[in-house]
Amino acid sequence: MLRALVPMLRVPDVLASVAWYRDVLGFEADFDGSDSSASLQRDGIELMLSAFNAHEGDAAPAFTGSLYLHCDDVDAWWARLQDIARICYPIEDFGYGMREFAIYDCNGFLLQFGQPIPAKDPP
């Protein structure tokens, strides 16, 4: 049985990344203050950060996907983040039934925030 999927992002500066996720998104960090790794949590979501290491040969942050965060009030998140984060695309309603926007974190990783658009009652 699988119980969770916890993304681990390799970053050039763990402490700066922890500060960004804490100060911008309100995550809490569970780590010993070292600059090698950290675990972050918020609202039942977990994210791990790891420093670059010689085994993988990292030279820069790299990830071809995005982290999609389902939220209860996407408009409140947009209001909170629109002036303090680097925007990929602004809040918008999409034909596939989601209202969403996307930002980049301090390392350039794409974070999408989305909420289902409520179904409209027929007239």
Tab-separated table of N, CA and C in Angstrom:
chain	number	residue	atom	x	y	z
A	1	MET	N	0.842	-1.176	0.000
A	1	MET	CA	0.000	0.000	0.000
A	1	MET	C	0.891	1.244	0.000
A	2	LEU	N	0.585	2.196	-0.853
A	2	LEU	CA	1.271	3.479	-0.845
A	2	LEU	C	0.523	4.427	0.073
A	3	ARG	N	1.225	5.227	0.838
A	3	ARG	CA	0.584	6.097	1.820
A	3	ARG	C	0.718	7.576	1.517
A	4	ALA	N	1.750	7.982	0.794
A	4	ALA	CA	1.936	9.405	0.514
A	4	ALA	C	2.964	9.572	-0.597
A	5	LEU	N	2.884	10.687	-1.253
A	5	LEU	CA	3.894	11.104	-2.212
A	5	LEU	C	4.455	12.416	-1.696
A	6	VAL	N	5.737	12.424	-1.386
A	6	VAL	CA	6.368	13.607	-0.828
A	6	VAL	C	7.459	14.067	-1.800
A	7	PRO	N	7.219	15.166	-2.495
A	7	PRO	CA	8.250	15.660	-3.403
A	7	PRO	C	9.514	16.050	-2.640
A	8	MET	N	10.669	15.720	-3.215
A	8	MET	CA	11.939	16.174	-2.677
A	8	MET	C	12.600	17.002	-3.765
A	9	LEU	N	12.798	18.272	-3.466
A	9	LEU	CA	13.413	19.187	-4.418
A	9	LEU	C	14.856	19.434	-4.014
A	10	ARG	N	15.769	19.285	-4.960
A	10	ARG	CA	17.166	19.585	-4.690
A	10	ARG	C	17.393	21.061	-5.011
A	11	VAL	N	17.951	21.765	-4.034
A	11	VAL	CA	18.090	23.220	-4.122
A	11	VAL	C	19.519	23.634	-3.794
A	12	PRO	N	19.964	24.770	-4.327
A	12	PRO	CA	21.328	25.213	-4.047
A	12	PRO	C	21.516	25.783	-2.644
A	13	ASP	N	20.437	26.253	-2.013
A	13	ASP	CA	20.543	26.867	-0.694
A	13	ASP	C	19.325	26.450	0.136
A	14	VAL	N	19.503	25.414	0.955
A	14	VAL	CA	18.401	24.875	1.758
A	14	VAL	C	17.848	25.934	2.707
A	15	LEU	N	18.717	26.670	3.379
A	15	LEU	CA	18.241	27.649	4.359
A	15	LEU	C	17.423	28.757	3.702
A	16	ALA	N	17.849	29.252	2.553
A	16	ALA	CA	17.092	30.282	1.839
A	16	ALA	C	15.754	29.722	1.351
A	17	SER	N	15.757	28.470	0.917
A	17	SER	CA	14.514	27.846	0.451
A	17	SER	C	13.538	27.630	1.597
A	18	VAL	N	14.035	27.191	2.752
A	18	VAL	CA	13.194	27.048	3.940
A	18	VAL	C	12.572	28.390	4.289
A	19	ALA	N	13.376	29.444	4.280
A	19	ALA	CA	12.865	30.783	4.608
A	19	ALA	C	11.778	31.197	3.628
A	20	TRP	N	11.942	30.921	2.344
A	20	TRP	CA	10.935	31.303	1.350
A	20	TRP	C	9.622	30.564	1.601
A	21	TYR	N	9.687	29.246	1.767
A	21	TYR	CA	8.464	28.468	1.983
A	21	TYR	C	7.802	28.841	3.313
A	22	ARG	N	8.586	29.174	4.310
A	22	ARG	CA	8.036	29.601	5.597
A	22	ARG	C	7.402	30.991	5.489
A	23	ASP	N	8.148	31.951	4.962
A	23	ASP	CA	7.700	33.344	4.960
A	23	ASP	C	6.647	33.638	3.901
A	24	VAL	N	6.733	33.011	2.749
A	24	VAL	CA	5.804	33.301	1.651
A	24	VAL	C	4.569	32.406	1.700
A	25	LEU	N	4.743	31.110	1.962
A	25	LEU	CA	3.615	30.173	1.918
A	25	LEU	C	3.167	29.673	3.279
A	26	GLY	N	3.865	30.012	4.344
A	26	GLY	CA	3.429	29.634	5.683
A	26	GLY	C	3.729	28.203	6.080
A	27	PHE	N	4.693	27.564	5.441
A	27	PHE	CA	5.078	26.210	5.832
A	27	PHE	C	5.872	26.263	7.132
A	28	GLU	N	5.825	25.168	7.871
A	28	GLU	CA	6.654	25.010	9.065
A	28	GLU	C	7.763	24.034	8.722
A	29	ALA	N	8.963	24.322	9.196
A	29	ALA	CA	10.119	23.483	8.905
A	29	ALA	C	10.406	22.544	10.058
A	30	ASP	N	10.753	21.315	9.727
A	30	ASP	CA	11.194	20.329	10.700
A	30	ASP	C	12.603	19.917	10.282
A	31	PHE	N	13.582	20.635	10.820
A	31	PHE	CA	14.963	20.311	10.499
A	31	PHE	C	15.862	20.838	11.596
A	32	ASP	N	17.105	20.399	11.561
A	32	ASP	CA	18.024	20.734	12.650
A	32	ASP	C	18.807	22.018	12.411
A	33	GLY	N	18.417	22.773	11.402
A	33	GLY	CA	19.115	24.017	11.111
A	33	GLY	C	20.311	23.832	10.191
A	34	SER	N	20.565	22.594	9.783
A	34	SER	CA	21.689	22.351	8.885
A	34	SER	C	21.330	22.829	7.484
A	35	ASP	N	22.330	22.891	6.647
A	35	ASP	CA	22.074	23.356	5.288
A	35	ASP	C	22.016	22.209	4.288
A	36	SER	N	21.779	20.967	4.790
A	36	SER	CA	21.771	19.823	3.883
A	36	SER	C	20.383	19.314	3.526
A	37	SER	N	19.416	19.441	4.428
A	37	SER	CA	18.062	18.967	4.108
A	37	SER	C	17.053	19.529	5.100
A	38	ALA	N	15.804	19.510	4.679
A	38	ALA	CA	14.715	19.974	5.536
A	38	ALA	C	13.422	19.330	5.094
A	39	SER	N	12.511	19.190	6.023
A	39	SER	CA	11.160	18.722	5.751
A	39	SER	C	10.215	19.863	6.111
A	40	LEU	N	9.284	20.168	5.233
A	40	LEU	CA	8.343	21.262	5.437
A	40	LEU	C	6.924	20.711	5.450
A	41	GLN	N	6.052	21.295	6.276
A	41	GLN	CA	4.660	20.858	6.342
A	41	GLN	C	3.737	22.058	6.439
A	42	ARG	N	2.562	21.877	5.861
A	42	ARG	CA	1.478	22.834	6.013
A	42	ARG	C	0.182	22.149	5.590
A	43	ASP	N	-0.850	22.209	6.424
A	43	ASP	CA	-2.176	21.701	6.084
A	43	ASP	C	-2.148	20.253	5.575
A	44	GLY	N	-1.284	19.425	6.146
A	44	GLY	CA	-1.210	18.027	5.744
A	44	GLY	C	-0.372	17.778	4.499
A	45	ILE	N	0.231	18.811	3.957
A	45	ILE	CA	1.101	18.686	2.786
A	45	ILE	C	2.537	18.647	3.283
A	46	GLU	N	3.337	17.743	2.714
A	46	GLU	CA	4.739	17.664	3.088
A	46	GLU	C	5.601	17.870	1.851
A	47	LEU	N	6.708	18.558	2.045
A	47	LEU	CA	7.676	18.826	0.993
A	47	LEU	C	9.055	18.685	1.611
A	48	MET	N	9.960	18.049	0.895
A	48	MET	CA	11.325	17.912	1.387
A	48	MET	C	12.266	18.701	0.486
A	49	LEU	N	13.289	19.277	1.105
A	49	LEU	CA	14.331	19.999	0.386
A	49	LEU	C	15.657	19.335	0.681
A	50	SER	N	16.498	19.230	-0.318
A	50	SER	CA	17.804	18.629	-0.151
A	50	SER	C	18.834	19.472	-0.880
A	51	ALA	N	19.997	19.618	-0.273
A	51	ALA	CA	21.088	20.330	-0.930
A	51	ALA	C	21.593	19.501	-2.110
A	52	PHE	N	22.211	20.161	-3.053
A	52	PHE	CA	22.859	19.455	-4.152
A	52	PHE	C	23.882	18.482	-3.560
A	53	ASN	N	24.095	17.378	-4.259
A	53	ASN	CA	25.122	16.458	-3.799
A	53	ASN	C	25.875	15.865	-4.991
A	54	ALA	N	27.038	15.358	-4.721
A	54	ALA	CA	27.914	14.854	-5.779
A	54	ALA	C	27.348	13.628	-6.481
A	55	HIS	N	26.487	12.865	-5.820
A	55	HIS	CA	25.950	11.649	-6.423
A	55	HIS	C	25.075	11.940	-7.639
A	56	GLU	N	24.306	13.021	-7.583
A	56	GLU	CA	23.435	13.358	-8.705
A	56	GLU	C	24.076	14.338	-9.670
A	57	GLY	N	25.125	15.015	-9.254
A	57	GLY	CA	25.813	15.949	-10.137
A	57	GLY	C	25.019	17.209	-10.440
A	58	ASP	N	24.201	17.648	-9.492
A	58	ASP	CA	23.382	18.843	-9.723
A	58	ASP	C	24.262	20.078	-9.901
A	59	ALA	N	23.859	20.925	-10.850
A	59	ALA	CA	24.525	22.211	-11.044
A	59	ALA	C	23.533	23.351	-10.868
A	60	ALA	N	22.255	23.044	-11.041
A	60	ALA	CA	21.191	24.043	-10.905
A	60	ALA	C	19.889	23.301	-10.608
A	61	PRO	N	18.908	23.987	-9.988
A	61	PRO	CA	17.618	23.332	-9.765
A	61	PRO	C	17.011	22.893	-11.103
A	62	ALA	N	16.442	21.700	-11.127
A	62	ALA	CA	15.847	21.195	-12.366
A	62	ALA	C	14.653	20.309	-12.039
A	63	PHE	N	13.566	20.563	-12.722
A	63	PHE	CA	12.351	19.769	-12.565
A	63	PHE	C	11.449	20.163	-13.721
A	64	THR	N	11.034	19.228	-14.517
A	64	THR	CA	10.259	19.572	-15.708
A	64	THR	C	8.762	19.671	-15.452
A	65	GLY	N	8.320	19.296	-14.289
A	65	GLY	CA	6.899	19.351	-13.968
A	65	GLY	C	6.558	20.547	-13.102
A	66	SER	N	5.450	20.418	-12.394
A	66	SER	CA	5.041	21.450	-11.452
A	66	SER	C	4.479	20.775	-10.213
A	67	LEU	N	4.386	21.534	-9.144
A	67	LEU	CA	3.708	21.069	-7.946
A	67	LEU	C	2.347	21.753	-7.941
A	68	TYR	N	1.283	20.969	-7.947
A	68	TYR	CA	-0.073	21.500	-8.028
A	68	TYR	C	-0.698	21.408	-6.650
A	69	LEU	N	-1.051	22.558	-6.094
A	69	LEU	CA	-1.637	22.609	-4.759
A	69	LEU	C	-3.130	22.886	-4.873
A	70	HIS	N	-3.945	21.904	-4.502
A	70	HIS	CA	-5.392	22.115	-4.437
A	70	HIS	C	-5.673	22.921	-3.168
A	71	CYS	N	-6.492	23.937	-3.276
A	71	CYS	CA	-6.770	24.774	-2.108
A	71	CYS	C	-8.262	25.093	-2.020
A	72	ASP	N	-8.687	25.545	-0.842
A	72	ASP	CA	-10.091	25.860	-0.605
A	72	ASP	C	-10.483	27.244	-1.102
A	73	ASP	N	-9.555	28.187	-1.091
A	73	ASP	CA	-9.873	29.563	-1.478
A	73	ASP	C	-8.752	30.106	-2.350
A	74	VAL	N	-8.785	29.734	-3.616
A	74	VAL	CA	-7.717	30.122	-4.540
A	74	VAL	C	-7.621	31.636	-4.696
A	75	ASP	N	-8.749	32.326	-4.588
A	75	ASP	CA	-8.716	33.787	-4.706
A	75	ASP	C	-7.961	34.428	-3.541
A	76	ALA	N	-8.101	33.870	-2.346
A	76	ALA	CA	-7.357	34.389	-1.195
A	76	ALA	C	-5.860	34.154	-1.374
A	77	TRP	N	-5.495	32.986	-1.888
A	77	TRP	CA	-4.080	32.717	-2.155
A	77	TRP	C	-3.545	33.680	-3.210
A	78	TRP	N	-4.334	33.924	-4.245
A	78	TRP	CA	-3.910	34.867	-5.280
A	78	TRP	C	-3.698	36.261	-4.674
A	79	ALA	N	-4.637	36.710	-3.859
A	79	ALA	CA	-4.519	38.025	-3.225
A	79	ALA	C	-3.255	38.092	-2.361
A	80	ARG	N	-2.935	37.000	-1.698
A	80	ARG	CA	-1.763	36.954	-0.818
A	80	ARG	C	-0.448	36.963	-1.599
A	81	LEU	N	-0.416	36.273	-2.744
A	81	LEU	CA	0.842	36.033	-3.431
A	81	LEU	C	1.123	36.913	-4.647
A	82	GLN	N	0.095	37.521	-5.213
A	82	GLN	CA	0.280	38.200	-6.499
A	82	GLN	C	1.332	39.302	-6.485
A	83	ASP	N	1.533	39.953	-5.364
A	83	ASP	CA	2.490	41.054	-5.310
A	83	ASP	C	3.848	40.666	-4.715
A	84	ILE	N	3.970	39.425	-4.230
A	84	ILE	CA	5.233	39.049	-3.587
A	84	ILE	C	5.933	37.876	-4.258
A	85	ALA	N	5.299	37.242	-5.214
A	85	ALA	CA	5.900	36.086	-5.884
A	85	ALA	C	6.051	36.374	-7.375
A	86	ARG	N	6.991	35.675	-7.998
A	86	ARG	CA	7.151	35.784	-9.450
A	86	ARG	C	6.036	34.961	-10.102
A	87	ILE	N	5.218	35.629	-10.909
A	87	ILE	CA	4.025	35.026	-11.492
A	87	ILE	C	4.360	34.313	-12.797
A	88	CYS	N	3.847	33.110	-12.956
A	88	CYS	CA	3.908	32.415	-14.244
A	88	CYS	C	2.678	32.793	-15.060
A	89	TYR	N	1.493	32.631	-14.448
A	89	TYR	CA	0.259	33.111	-15.070
A	89	TYR	C	-0.720	33.505	-13.969
A	90	PRO	N	-1.510	34.562	-14.242
A	90	PRO	CA	-2.440	35.064	-13.221
A	90	PRO	C	-3.663	34.157	-13.070
A	91	ILE	N	-4.444	34.462	-12.059
A	91	ILE	CA	-5.635	33.663	-11.777
A	91	ILE	C	-6.582	33.688	-12.974
A	92	GLU	N	-7.141	32.509	-13.247
A	92	GLU	CA	-7.990	32.353	-14.432
A	92	GLU	C	-8.879	31.130	-14.245
A	93	ASP	N	-10.057	31.168	-14.873
A	93	ASP	CA	-10.935	29.997	-14.928
A	93	ASP	C	-10.605	29.222	-16.195
A	94	PHE	N	-10.416	27.923	-16.058
A	94	PHE	CA	-10.064	27.083	-17.198
A	94	PHE	C	-11.222	26.163	-17.561
A	95	GLY	N	-11.302	25.818	-18.821
A	95	GLY	CA	-12.384	24.983	-19.338
A	95	GLY	C	-12.449	23.596	-18.735
A	96	TYR	N	-11.388	23.142	-18.125
A	96	TYR	CA	-11.395	21.818	-17.501
A	96	TYR	C	-11.920	21.874	-16.064
A	97	GLY	N	-12.498	23.036	-15.683
A	97	GLY	CA	-13.212	23.117	-14.412
A	97	GLY	C	-12.404	23.583	-13.221
A	98	MET	N	-11.237	24.173	-13.471
A	98	MET	CA	-10.415	24.652	-12.354
A	98	MET	C	-10.191	26.153	-12.482
A	99	ARG	N	-10.165	26.826	-11.338
A	99	ARG	CA	-9.750	28.224	-11.231
A	99	ARG	C	-8.366	28.171	-10.617
A	100	GLU	N	-7.368	28.731	-11.303
A	100	GLU	CA	-6.013	28.538	-10.844
A	100	GLU	C	-5.080	29.663	-11.281
A	101	PHE	N	-3.902	29.665	-10.674
A	101	PHE	CA	-2.803	30.547	-11.058
A	101	PHE	C	-1.513	29.807	-10.751
A	102	ALA	N	-0.396	30.359	-11.222
A	102	ALA	CA	0.889	29.708	-10.971
A	102	ALA	C	1.963	30.750	-10.673
A	103	ILE	N	2.846	30.372	-9.754
A	103	ILE	CA	3.997	31.195	-9.391
A	103	ILE	C	5.253	30.324	-9.443
A	104	TYR	N	6.395	30.979	-9.343
A	104	TYR	CA	7.667	30.279	-9.210
A	104	TYR	C	8.181	30.475	-7.788
A	105	ASP	N	8.769	29.435	-7.218
A	105	ASP	CA	9.398	29.612	-5.910
A	105	ASP	C	10.767	30.270	-6.097
A	106	CYS	N	11.510	30.402	-5.033
A	106	CYS	CA	12.800	31.100	-5.079
A	106	CYS	C	13.853	30.365	-5.896
A	107	ASN	N	13.592	29.114	-6.252
A	107	ASN	CA	14.524	28.324	-7.054
A	107	ASN	C	14.072	28.171	-8.495
A	108	GLY	N	12.901	28.721	-8.817
A	108	GLY	CA	12.373	28.589	-10.167
A	108	GLY	C	11.440	27.412	-10.356
A	109	PHE	N	11.110	26.680	-9.292
A	109	PHE	CA	10.152	25.579	-9.407
A	109	PHE	C	8.751	26.156	-9.555
A	110	LEU	N	7.955	25.551	-10.434
A	110	LEU	CA	6.607	26.029	-10.722
A	110	LEU	C	5.618	25.467	-9.704
A	111	LEU	N	4.874	26.367	-9.048
A	111	LEU	CA	3.828	25.992	-8.096
A	111	LEU	C	2.495	26.487	-8.641
A	112	GLN	N	1.561	25.574	-8.842
A	112	GLN	CA	0.233	25.936	-9.315
A	112	GLN	C	-0.752	25.787	-8.159
A	113	PHE	N	-1.651	26.746	-8.041
A	113	PHE	CA	-2.686	26.742	-7.012
A	113	PHE	C	-4.022	26.650	-7.720
A	114	GLY	N	-4.866	25.695	-7.336
A	114	GLY	CA	-6.128	25.530	-8.028
A	114	GLY	C	-7.266	25.103	-7.123
A	115	GLN	N	-8.469	25.430	-7.596
A	115	GLN	CA	-9.695	25.081	-6.894
A	115	GLN	C	-10.757	24.782	-7.946
A	116	PRO	N	-11.543	23.715	-7.747
A	116	PRO	CA	-12.607	23.438	-8.706
A	116	PRO	C	-13.592	24.598	-8.801
A	117	ILE	N	-14.037	24.880	-9.998
A	117	ILE	CA	-15.060	25.902	-10.214
A	117	ILE	C	-16.402	25.273	-9.844
A	118	PRO	N	-17.174	25.903	-8.958
A	118	PRO	CA	-18.470	25.312	-8.574
A	118	PRO	C	-19.374	25.146	-9.799
A	119	ALA	N	-20.072	24.044	-9.828
A	119	ALA	CA	-21.030	23.808	-10.908
A	119	ALA	C	-22.192	24.778	-10.767
A	120	LYS	N	-22.625	25.304	-11.893
A	120	LYS	CA	-23.763	26.215	-11.877
A	120	LYS	C	-25.053	25.426	-12.007
A	121	ASP	N	-26.049	25.859	-11.222
A	121	ASP	CA	-27.351	25.209	-11.309
A	121	ASP	C	-28.013	25.613	-12.634
A	122	PRO	N	-28.699	24.678	-13.276
A	122	PRO	CA	-29.380	25.014	-14.516
A	122	PRO	C	-30.491	26.056	-14.239
A	123	PRO	N	-30.737	26.925	-15.213
A	123	PRO	CA	-31.786	27.953	-15.001
A	123	PRO	C	-33.165	27.371	-14.846
